[in-house]
Coordinates of C-alpha atoms in Angstrom, one line a residue:
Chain A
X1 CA 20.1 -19.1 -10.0
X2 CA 17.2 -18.0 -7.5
X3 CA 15.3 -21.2 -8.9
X4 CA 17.4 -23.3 -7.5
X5 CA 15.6 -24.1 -4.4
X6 CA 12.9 -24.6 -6.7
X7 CA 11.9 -28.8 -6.3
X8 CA 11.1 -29.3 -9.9
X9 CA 13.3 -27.0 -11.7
X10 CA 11.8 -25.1 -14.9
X11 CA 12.7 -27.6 -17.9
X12 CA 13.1 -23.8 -20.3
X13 CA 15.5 -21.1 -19.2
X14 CA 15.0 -18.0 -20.6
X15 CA 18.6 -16.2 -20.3
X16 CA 18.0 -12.6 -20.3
X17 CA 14.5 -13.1 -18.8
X18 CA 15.7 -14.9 -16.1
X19 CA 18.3 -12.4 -15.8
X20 CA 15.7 -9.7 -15.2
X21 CA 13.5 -11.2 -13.1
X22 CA 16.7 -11.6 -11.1
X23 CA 17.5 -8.1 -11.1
X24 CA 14.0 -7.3 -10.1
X25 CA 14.0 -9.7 -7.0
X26 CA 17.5 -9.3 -5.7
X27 CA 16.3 -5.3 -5.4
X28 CA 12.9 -6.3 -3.4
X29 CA 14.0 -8.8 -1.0
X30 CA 11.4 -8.7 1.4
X31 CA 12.3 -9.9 5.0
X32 CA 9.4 -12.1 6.8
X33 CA 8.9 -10.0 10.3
X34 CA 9.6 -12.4 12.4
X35 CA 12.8 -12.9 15.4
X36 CA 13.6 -15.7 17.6
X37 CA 16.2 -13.8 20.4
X38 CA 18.7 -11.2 20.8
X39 CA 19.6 -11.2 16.9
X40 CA 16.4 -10.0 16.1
X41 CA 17.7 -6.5 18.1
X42 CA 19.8 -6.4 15.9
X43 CA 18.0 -7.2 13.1
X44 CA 15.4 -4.3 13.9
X45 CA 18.2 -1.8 14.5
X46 CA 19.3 -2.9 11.1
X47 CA 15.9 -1.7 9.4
X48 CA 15.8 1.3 11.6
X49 CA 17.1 4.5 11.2
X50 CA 20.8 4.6 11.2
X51 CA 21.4 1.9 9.2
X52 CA 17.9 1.6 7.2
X53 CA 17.7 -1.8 5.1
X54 CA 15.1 0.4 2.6
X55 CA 18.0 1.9 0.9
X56 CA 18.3 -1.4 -0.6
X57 CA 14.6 -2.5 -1.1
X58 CA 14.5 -4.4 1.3
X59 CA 12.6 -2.6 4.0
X60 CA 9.6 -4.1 3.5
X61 CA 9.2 -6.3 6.4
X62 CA 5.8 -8.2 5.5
X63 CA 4.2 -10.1 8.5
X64 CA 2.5 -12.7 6.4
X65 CA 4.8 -15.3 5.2
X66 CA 3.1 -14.9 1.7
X67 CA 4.3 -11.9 0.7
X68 CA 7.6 -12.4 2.2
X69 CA 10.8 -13.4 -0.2
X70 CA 13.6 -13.9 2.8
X71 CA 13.6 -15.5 5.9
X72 CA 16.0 -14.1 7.9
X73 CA 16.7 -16.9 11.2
X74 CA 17.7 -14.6 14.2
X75 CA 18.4 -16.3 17.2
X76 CA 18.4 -19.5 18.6
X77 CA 16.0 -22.4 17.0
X78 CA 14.7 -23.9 20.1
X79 CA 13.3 -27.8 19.7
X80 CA 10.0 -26.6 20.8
X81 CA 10.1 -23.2 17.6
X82 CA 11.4 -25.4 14.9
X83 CA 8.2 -26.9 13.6
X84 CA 6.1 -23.6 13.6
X85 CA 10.0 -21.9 11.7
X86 CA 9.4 -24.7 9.3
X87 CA 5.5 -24.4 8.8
X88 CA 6.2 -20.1 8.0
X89 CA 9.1 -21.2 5.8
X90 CA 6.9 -23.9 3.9
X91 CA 4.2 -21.1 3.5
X92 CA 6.6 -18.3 2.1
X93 CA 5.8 -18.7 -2.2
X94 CA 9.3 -19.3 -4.2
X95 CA 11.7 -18.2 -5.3
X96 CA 12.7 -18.2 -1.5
X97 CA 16.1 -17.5 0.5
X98 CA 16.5 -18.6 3.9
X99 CA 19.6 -16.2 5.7
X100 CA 20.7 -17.8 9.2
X101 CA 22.1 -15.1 11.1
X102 CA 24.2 -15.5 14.2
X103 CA 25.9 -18.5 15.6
X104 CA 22.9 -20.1 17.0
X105 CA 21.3 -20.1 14.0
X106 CA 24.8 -21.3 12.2
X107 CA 25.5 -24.2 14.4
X108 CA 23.6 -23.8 18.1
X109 CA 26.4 -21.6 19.0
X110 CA 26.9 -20.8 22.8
X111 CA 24.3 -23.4 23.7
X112 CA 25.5 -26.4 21.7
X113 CA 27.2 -28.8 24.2
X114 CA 27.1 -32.2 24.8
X115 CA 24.1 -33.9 26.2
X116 CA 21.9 -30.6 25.6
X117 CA 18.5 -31.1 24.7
X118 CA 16.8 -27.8 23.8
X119 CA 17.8 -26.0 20.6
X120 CA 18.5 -27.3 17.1
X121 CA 22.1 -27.2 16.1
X122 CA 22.0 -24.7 13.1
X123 CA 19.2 -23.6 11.1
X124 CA 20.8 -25.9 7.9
X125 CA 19.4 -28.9 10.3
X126 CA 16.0 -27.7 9.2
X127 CA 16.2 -25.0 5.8
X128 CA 17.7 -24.7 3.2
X129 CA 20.1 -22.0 4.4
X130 CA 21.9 -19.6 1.7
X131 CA 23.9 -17.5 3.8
X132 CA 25.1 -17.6 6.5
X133 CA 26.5 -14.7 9.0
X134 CA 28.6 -14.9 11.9
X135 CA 28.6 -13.0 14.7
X136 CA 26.8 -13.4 18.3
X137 CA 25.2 -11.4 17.5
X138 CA 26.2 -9.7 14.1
X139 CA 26.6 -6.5 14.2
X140 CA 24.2 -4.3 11.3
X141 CA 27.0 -3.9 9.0
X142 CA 27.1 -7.7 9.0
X143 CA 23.4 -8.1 8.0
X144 CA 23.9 -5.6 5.5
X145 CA 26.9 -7.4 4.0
X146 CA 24.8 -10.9 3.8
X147 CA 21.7 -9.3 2.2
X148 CA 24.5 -8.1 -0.2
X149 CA 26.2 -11.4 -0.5
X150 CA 22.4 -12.7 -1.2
X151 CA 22.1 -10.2 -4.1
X152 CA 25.4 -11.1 -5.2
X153 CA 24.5 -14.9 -5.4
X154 CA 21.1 -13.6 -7.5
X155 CA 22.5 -11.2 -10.1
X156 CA 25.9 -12.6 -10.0
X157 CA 27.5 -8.7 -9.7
X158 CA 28.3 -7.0 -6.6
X159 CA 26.4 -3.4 -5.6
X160 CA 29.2 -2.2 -4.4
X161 CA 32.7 -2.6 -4.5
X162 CA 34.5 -5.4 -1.7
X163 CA 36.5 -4.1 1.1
X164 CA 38.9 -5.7 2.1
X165 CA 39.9 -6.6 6.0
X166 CA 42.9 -4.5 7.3
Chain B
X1 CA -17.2 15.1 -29.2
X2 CA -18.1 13.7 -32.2
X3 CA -16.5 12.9 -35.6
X4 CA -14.7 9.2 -34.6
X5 CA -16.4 5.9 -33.7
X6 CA -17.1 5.6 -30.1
X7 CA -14.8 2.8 -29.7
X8 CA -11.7 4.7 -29.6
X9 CA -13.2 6.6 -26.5
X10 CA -13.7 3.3 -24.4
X11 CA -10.2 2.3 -25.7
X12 CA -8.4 5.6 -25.2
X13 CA -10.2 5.9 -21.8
X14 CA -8.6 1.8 -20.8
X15 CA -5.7 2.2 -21.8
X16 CA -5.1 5.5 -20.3
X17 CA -6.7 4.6 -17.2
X18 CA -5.0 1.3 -16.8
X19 CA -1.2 2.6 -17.5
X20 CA -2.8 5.7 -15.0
X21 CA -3.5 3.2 -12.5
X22 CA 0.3 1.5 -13.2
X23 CA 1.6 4.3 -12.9
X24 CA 0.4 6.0 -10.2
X25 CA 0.4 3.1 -7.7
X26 CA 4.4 3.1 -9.0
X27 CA 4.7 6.6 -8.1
X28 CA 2.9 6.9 -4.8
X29 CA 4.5 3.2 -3.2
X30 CA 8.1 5.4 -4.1
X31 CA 6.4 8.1 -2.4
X32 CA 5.4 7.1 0.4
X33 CA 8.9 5.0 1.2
X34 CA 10.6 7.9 0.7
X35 CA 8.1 9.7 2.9
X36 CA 8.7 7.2 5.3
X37 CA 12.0 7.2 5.3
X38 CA 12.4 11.1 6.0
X39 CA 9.8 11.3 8.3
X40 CA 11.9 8.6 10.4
X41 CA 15.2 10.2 10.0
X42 CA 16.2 7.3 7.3
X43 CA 17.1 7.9 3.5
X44 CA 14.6 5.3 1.8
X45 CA 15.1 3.8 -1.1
X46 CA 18.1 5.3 -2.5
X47 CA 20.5 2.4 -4.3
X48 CA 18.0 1.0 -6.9
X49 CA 18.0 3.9 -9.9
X50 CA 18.9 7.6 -9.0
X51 CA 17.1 8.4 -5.8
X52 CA 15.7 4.7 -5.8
X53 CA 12.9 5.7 -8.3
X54 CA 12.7 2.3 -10.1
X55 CA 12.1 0.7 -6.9
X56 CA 8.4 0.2 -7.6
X57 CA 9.2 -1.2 -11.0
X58 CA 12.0 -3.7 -9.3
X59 CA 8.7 -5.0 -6.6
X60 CA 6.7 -5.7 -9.6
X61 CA 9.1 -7.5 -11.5
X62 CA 9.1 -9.4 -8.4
X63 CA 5.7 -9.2 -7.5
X64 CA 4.7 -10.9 -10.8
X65 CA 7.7 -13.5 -10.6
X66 CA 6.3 -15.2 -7.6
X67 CA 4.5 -18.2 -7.4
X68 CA 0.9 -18.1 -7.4
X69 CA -0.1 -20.1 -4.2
X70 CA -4.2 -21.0 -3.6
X71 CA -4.7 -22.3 0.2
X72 CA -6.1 -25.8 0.1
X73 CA -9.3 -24.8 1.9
X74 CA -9.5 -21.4 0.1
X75 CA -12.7 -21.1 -1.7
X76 CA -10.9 -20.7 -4.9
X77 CA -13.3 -18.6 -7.0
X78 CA -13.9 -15.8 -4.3
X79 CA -9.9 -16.1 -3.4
X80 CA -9.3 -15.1 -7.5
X81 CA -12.2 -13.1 -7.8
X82 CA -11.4 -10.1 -4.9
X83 CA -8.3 -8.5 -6.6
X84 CA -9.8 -8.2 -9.9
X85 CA -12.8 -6.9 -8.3
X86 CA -10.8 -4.4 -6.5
X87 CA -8.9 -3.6 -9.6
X88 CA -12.1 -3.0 -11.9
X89 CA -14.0 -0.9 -9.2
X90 CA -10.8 1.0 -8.7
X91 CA -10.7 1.5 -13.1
X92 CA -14.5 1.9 -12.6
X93 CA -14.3 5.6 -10.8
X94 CA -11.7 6.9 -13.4
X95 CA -15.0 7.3 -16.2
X96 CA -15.9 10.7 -14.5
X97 CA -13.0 12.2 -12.9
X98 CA -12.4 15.5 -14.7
X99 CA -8.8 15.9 -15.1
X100 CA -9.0 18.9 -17.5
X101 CA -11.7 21.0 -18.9
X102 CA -12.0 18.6 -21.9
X103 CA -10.3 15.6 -19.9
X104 CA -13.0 13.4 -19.2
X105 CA -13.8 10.1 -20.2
X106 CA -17.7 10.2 -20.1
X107 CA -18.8 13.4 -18.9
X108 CA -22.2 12.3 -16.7
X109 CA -24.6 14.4 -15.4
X110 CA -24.4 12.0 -12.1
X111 CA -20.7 11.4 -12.2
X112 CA -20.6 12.2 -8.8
X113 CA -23.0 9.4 -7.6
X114 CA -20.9 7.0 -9.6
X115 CA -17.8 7.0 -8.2
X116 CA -19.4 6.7 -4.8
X117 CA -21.5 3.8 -6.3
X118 CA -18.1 2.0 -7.5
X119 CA -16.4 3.1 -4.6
X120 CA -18.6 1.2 -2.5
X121 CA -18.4 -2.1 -4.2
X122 CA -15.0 -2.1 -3.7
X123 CA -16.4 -3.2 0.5
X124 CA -17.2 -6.0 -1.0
X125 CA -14.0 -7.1 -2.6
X126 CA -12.4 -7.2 0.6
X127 CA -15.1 -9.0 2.1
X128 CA -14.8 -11.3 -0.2
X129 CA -10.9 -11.4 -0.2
X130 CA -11.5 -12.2 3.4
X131 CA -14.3 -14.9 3.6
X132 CA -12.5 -16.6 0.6
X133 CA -9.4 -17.1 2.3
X134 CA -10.3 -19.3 5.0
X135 CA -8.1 -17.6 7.5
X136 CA -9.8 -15.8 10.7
X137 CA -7.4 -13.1 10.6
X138 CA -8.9 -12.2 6.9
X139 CA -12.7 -12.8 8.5
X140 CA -11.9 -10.5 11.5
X141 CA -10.2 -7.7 9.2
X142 CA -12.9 -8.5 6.8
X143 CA -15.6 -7.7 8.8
X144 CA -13.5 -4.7 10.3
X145 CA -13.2 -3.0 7.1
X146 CA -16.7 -3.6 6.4
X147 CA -18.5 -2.2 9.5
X148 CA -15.7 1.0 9.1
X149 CA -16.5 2.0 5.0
X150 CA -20.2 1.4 6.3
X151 CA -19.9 4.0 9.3
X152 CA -17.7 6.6 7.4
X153 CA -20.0 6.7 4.5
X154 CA -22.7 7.9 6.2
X155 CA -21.2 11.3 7.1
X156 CA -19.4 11.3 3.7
X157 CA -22.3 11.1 1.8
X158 CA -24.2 13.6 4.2
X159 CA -21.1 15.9 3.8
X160 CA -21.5 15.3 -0.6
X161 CA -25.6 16.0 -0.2
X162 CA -24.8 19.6 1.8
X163 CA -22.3 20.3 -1.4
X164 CA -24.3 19.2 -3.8
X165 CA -27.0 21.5 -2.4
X166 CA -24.9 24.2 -2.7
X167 CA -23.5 24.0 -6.0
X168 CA -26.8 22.7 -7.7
X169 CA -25.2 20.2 -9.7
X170 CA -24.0 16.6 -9.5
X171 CA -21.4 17.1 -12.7
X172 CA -18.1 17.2 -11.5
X173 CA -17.0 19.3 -14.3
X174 CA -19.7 22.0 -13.2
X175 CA -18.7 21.7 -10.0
X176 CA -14.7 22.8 -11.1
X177 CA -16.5 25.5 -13.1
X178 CA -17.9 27.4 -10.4
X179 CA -14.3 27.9 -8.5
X180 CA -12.5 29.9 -11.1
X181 CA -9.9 31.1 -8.3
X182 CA -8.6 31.1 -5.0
X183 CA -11.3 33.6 -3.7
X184 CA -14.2 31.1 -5.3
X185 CA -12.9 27.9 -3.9
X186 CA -15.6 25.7 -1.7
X187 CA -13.7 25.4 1.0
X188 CA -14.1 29.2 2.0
X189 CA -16.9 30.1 4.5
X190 CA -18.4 33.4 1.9
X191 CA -18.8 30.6 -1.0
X192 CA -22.1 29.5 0.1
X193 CA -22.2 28.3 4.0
X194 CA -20.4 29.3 7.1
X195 CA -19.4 25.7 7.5
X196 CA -17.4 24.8 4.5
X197 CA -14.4 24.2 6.5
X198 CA -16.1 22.2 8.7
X199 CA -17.3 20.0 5.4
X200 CA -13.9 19.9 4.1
X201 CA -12.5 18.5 6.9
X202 CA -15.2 15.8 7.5
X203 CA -15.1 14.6 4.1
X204 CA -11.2 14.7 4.2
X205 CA -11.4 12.8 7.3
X206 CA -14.2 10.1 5.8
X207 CA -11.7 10.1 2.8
X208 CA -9.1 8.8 4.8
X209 CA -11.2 6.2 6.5
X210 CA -12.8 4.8 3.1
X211 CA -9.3 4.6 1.9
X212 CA -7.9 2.5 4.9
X213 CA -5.2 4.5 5.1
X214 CA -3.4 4.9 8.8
X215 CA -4.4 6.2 11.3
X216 CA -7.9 3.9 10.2
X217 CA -5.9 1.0 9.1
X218 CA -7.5 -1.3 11.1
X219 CA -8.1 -3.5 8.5
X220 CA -4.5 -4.4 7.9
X221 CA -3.5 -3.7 11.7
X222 CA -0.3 -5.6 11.5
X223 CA 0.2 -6.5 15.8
X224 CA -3.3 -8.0 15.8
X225 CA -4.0 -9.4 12.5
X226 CA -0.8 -10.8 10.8
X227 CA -1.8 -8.4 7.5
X228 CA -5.8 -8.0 7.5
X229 CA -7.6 -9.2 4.5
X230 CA -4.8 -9.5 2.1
X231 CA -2.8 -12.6 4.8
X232 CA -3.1 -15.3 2.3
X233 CA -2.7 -13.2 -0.9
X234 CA 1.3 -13.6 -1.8
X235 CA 2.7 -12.5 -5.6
X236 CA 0.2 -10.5 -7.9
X237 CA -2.8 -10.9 -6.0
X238 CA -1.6 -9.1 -2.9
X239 CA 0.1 -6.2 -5.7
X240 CA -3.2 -5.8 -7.0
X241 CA -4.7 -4.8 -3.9
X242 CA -2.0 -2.4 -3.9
X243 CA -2.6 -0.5 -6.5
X244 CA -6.3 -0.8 -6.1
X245 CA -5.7 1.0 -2.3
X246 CA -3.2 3.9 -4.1
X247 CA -5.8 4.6 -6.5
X248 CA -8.6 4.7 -4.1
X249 CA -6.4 7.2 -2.2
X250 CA -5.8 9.0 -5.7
X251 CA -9.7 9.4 -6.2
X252 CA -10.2 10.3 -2.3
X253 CA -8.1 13.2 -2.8
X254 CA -9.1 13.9 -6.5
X255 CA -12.9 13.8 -5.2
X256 CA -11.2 16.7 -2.0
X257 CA -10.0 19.1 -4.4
X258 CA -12.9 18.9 -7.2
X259 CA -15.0 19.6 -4.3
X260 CA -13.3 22.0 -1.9
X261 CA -10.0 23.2 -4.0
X262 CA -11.3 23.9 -7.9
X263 CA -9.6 20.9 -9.3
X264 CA -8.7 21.6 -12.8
X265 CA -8.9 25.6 -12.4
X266 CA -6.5 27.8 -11.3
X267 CA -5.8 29.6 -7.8
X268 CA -5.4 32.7 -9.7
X269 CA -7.4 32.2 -13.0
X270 CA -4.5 32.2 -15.5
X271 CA -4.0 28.8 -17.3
X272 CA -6.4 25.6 -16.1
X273 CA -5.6 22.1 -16.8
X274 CA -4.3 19.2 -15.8
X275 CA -1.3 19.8 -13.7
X276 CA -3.5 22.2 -11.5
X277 CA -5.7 18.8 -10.7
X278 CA -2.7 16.6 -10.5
X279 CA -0.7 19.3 -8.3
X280 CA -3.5 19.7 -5.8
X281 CA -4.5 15.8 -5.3
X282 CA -0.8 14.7 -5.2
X283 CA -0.2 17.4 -2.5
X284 CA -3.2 16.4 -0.7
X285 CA -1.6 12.7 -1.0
X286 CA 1.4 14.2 0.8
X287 CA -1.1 14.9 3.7
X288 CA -2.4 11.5 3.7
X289 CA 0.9 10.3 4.0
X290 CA 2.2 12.7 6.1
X291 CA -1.2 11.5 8.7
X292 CA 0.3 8.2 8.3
X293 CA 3.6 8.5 9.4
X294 CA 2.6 10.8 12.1
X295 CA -0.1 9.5 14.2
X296 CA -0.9 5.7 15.9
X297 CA -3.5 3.4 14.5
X298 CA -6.2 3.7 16.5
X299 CA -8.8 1.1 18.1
X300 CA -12.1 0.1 16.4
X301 CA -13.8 1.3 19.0
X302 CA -12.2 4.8 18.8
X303 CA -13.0 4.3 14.8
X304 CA -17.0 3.8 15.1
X305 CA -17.1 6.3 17.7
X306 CA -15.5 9.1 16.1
X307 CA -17.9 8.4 12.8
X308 CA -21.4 8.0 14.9
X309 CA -20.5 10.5 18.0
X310 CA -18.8 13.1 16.5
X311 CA -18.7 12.7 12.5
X312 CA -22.4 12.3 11.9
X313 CA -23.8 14.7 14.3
X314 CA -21.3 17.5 12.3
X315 CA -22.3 16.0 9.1
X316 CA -26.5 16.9 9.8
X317 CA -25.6 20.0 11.9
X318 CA -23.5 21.2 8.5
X319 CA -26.8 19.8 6.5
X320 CA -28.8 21.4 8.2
X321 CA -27.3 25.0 8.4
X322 CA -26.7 25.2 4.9
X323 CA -30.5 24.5 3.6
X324 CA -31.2 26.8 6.0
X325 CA -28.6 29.6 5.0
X326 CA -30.0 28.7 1.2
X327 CA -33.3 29.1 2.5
X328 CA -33.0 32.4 4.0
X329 CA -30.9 34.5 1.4

């Protein structure tokens, strides 16, 4: 796993390398700064104080696409956005994760109807999306708990333990 | 110093320098997260290791696991020759630092003037890093970072000239000799010149600005220029400009407390060595980082203005004071 979005997978797998160099990048996710609508809000209050994404790692919001590890799609993909979203996610070095966050970025949410012509319906109509988060928007606890799931899907073992819904 | 070939010196001093240099940048990237983090009311890194201290390690595995990525337009040697060029200048001013008494990898009579000749070249590395990318961001922070190391090391080196007037000696390790305590530190007015403090603070200041560090980040100015010179640098390249920055700021605040705080020596003359030297610089790293956190990046205007209107001016009033004051008594 986390070479899997690789095009031309490697042809040697090193088990217990690969294991660590999974470890290493599921704790330093790095986020691409970067937010499309009222998602992003939440995305920021995410990183800031109260609920602070660092305690993970993965505070390190990089604004150039080259140093970034996770593209996290807040908000709604408008027709006109999706080819410069595209170009940043081309740009971004693997290994690479693309989070869609919201319902806009899930499926076009409040603004998919018939006969609109505006938005893209779902990030996954673009990128290659690995997790996805409902919510309109999410709430941080949500964010938290996909970055989580994302590190879960890299190391294959959970931080912490699952709680269950009452 | 004599009795074994000279090779193991030049080995001894790379290896030690380079796993300094790891280490350090390791340290001071935790550091400054977790100074971050409390300065902001937030935790910082806190779930990777016990108070997230293998954090740093965690970013290099995955610093070094990325894929190397050359833009197509990129002039490709310049692109993969700025971070080892920042790296080596950034090994380069290690040979004279005087960590302890004995401590020193090659103990020059103009050790001083080296590290400020190294120190300089490391301009050019960014330059290049920023010409070589083909990206206009990199040339505009490029040419930022240039035309700011250019303007603060005018006052910097005006501020080093009035100390080394006063201390008669471009040896560093001289230099620690003569503060045996608190009373004969260089940063006190009665140790040679009425404006010491006024020295201290300019070179602190210039320290700061040759560094890059916030407030004078306007190099990396992340609202106007995506992320300065290092834009196109993703994976190891952009990690080595890293830890070429934290050990520039190392040596910045090293070069403060050999000149102002006694470096190696004690504040009350019992036990020198090395912790006093690390002890001193990493607090004086605190400060830098604390500055950081604290105050706004400010505009390149307010930059050059604050070196040529106010720095400079300080920097030749303090110059000239002090030959007089060594004139006169």
């Amino acid at each position: 796993m986390g070479t899997e979005n690789l095009q031309h997978p490697p042809v040697v797998h090193f088990a217990t390398l690969d294991k660590l160099l999974n470890l290493g990048r599921a704790n330093s996710l790095w986020p691409l700064t970067f937010g499309l609508a009222c998602c992003a809000i939440e995305m920021m209050a995410t990183g800031a104080s109260r609920f602070d994404l660092d305690r993970f790692g993965i505070g390190v919001f990089r604004p150039a696409p080259k140093q970034a590890d996770v593209m996290i799609v807040a908000g709604t993909i408008s027709k006109k956005m999706a080819p410069a979203i595209v170009t940043l996610y081309e740009q971004m070095p693997h290994p690479k994760w693309v989070i869609a966050m919201g319902n806009c970025a899930i499926s076009g949410g409040p603004f998919k109807f018939e006969g609109q012509y505006g938005i893209v319906e779902g990030a996954d109509k673009i990128l290659p999306v690995d997790i996805y988060i409902p919510g309109c928007p999410p709430r941080p606890e949500a964010l938290i708990e996909g970055l989580l799931l994302l590190e879960e899907k890299l190391t294959g073992s959970r931080r912490w333990p699952r709680v269950e819904p009452q | 110093m004599s009795g074994y070939p000279e090779i193991f010196r030049v080995l001894a001093y790379i290896v030690g320098t380079l796993a300094f240099v790891g280490l350090n940048a390791a340290f001071l990237v935790w550091l400054e997260r977790k100074v971050a983090g409390h300065i902001q009311r937030r935790i910082g890194p806190k779930e990777v290791g016990p108070f997230g201290i293998i954090q740093s390690l965690a970013d290099g595995i995955k610093l070094m696991s990325k894929q190397l990525v050359v833009p197509e337009r990129a002039d490709g040697l310049l692109y993969r020759l700025a971070p080892l060029m920042t790296m080596t200048t950034a090994i380069m001013v290690f040979v004279t630092i005087p960590f302890g008494p004995a401590l020193v990898a090659r103990d020059l009579n103009l050790g001083m003037l080296v590290i400020f000749a190294f120190a300089s070249v490391n301009v050019l590395a960014l330059l290049l890093a920023g010409w070589g990318s083909n990206n206009k961001y990199s040339v505009i922070s490029a040419t930022r970072a240039v035309s700011q190391n250019v303007a603060y090391e005018v006052p910097m080196l005006i501020t080093v000239a009035t100390m080394v007037m006063i201390v008669g000696t471009m040896n560093l390790n001289e230099i620690v000799g003569q503060q045996g305590n608190l009373l004969q530190w260089k940063i006190f007015p009665w140790n040679g010149s009425v404006m010491l403090p006024v020295a201290f603070l300019i070179f602190f200041i210039c320290a700061l600005a040759e560094t890059n560090r916030a407030p004078f980040d306007l190099g990396e100015a992340e609202s106007e220029l995506v992320a300065g010179f290092h834009t196109e640098y993703g994976g190891m390249g952009f990690g080595l400009f890293f830890l070429g920055e934290y050990a520039y700021v190392f040596v910045g605040c090293a070069l403060t407390s050999i000149f102002f705080l006694g470096g190696w020596q004690c504040p009350l003359g019992w036990a020198p060595g090395v912790h006093w030297l690390l002890i001193k610089t990493y607090l004086l790293v605190f400060v830098v980082m604390w500055i950081r956190w604290t105050f706004p990046r400010t505009t390149i205007y307010g930059l050059l203005n604050l070196s040529w209107k106010v720095l400079v001016p300080f920097a030749l009033v303090n110059l000239i004071v002090t030959a007089a004051l060594l004139k006169v008594f």
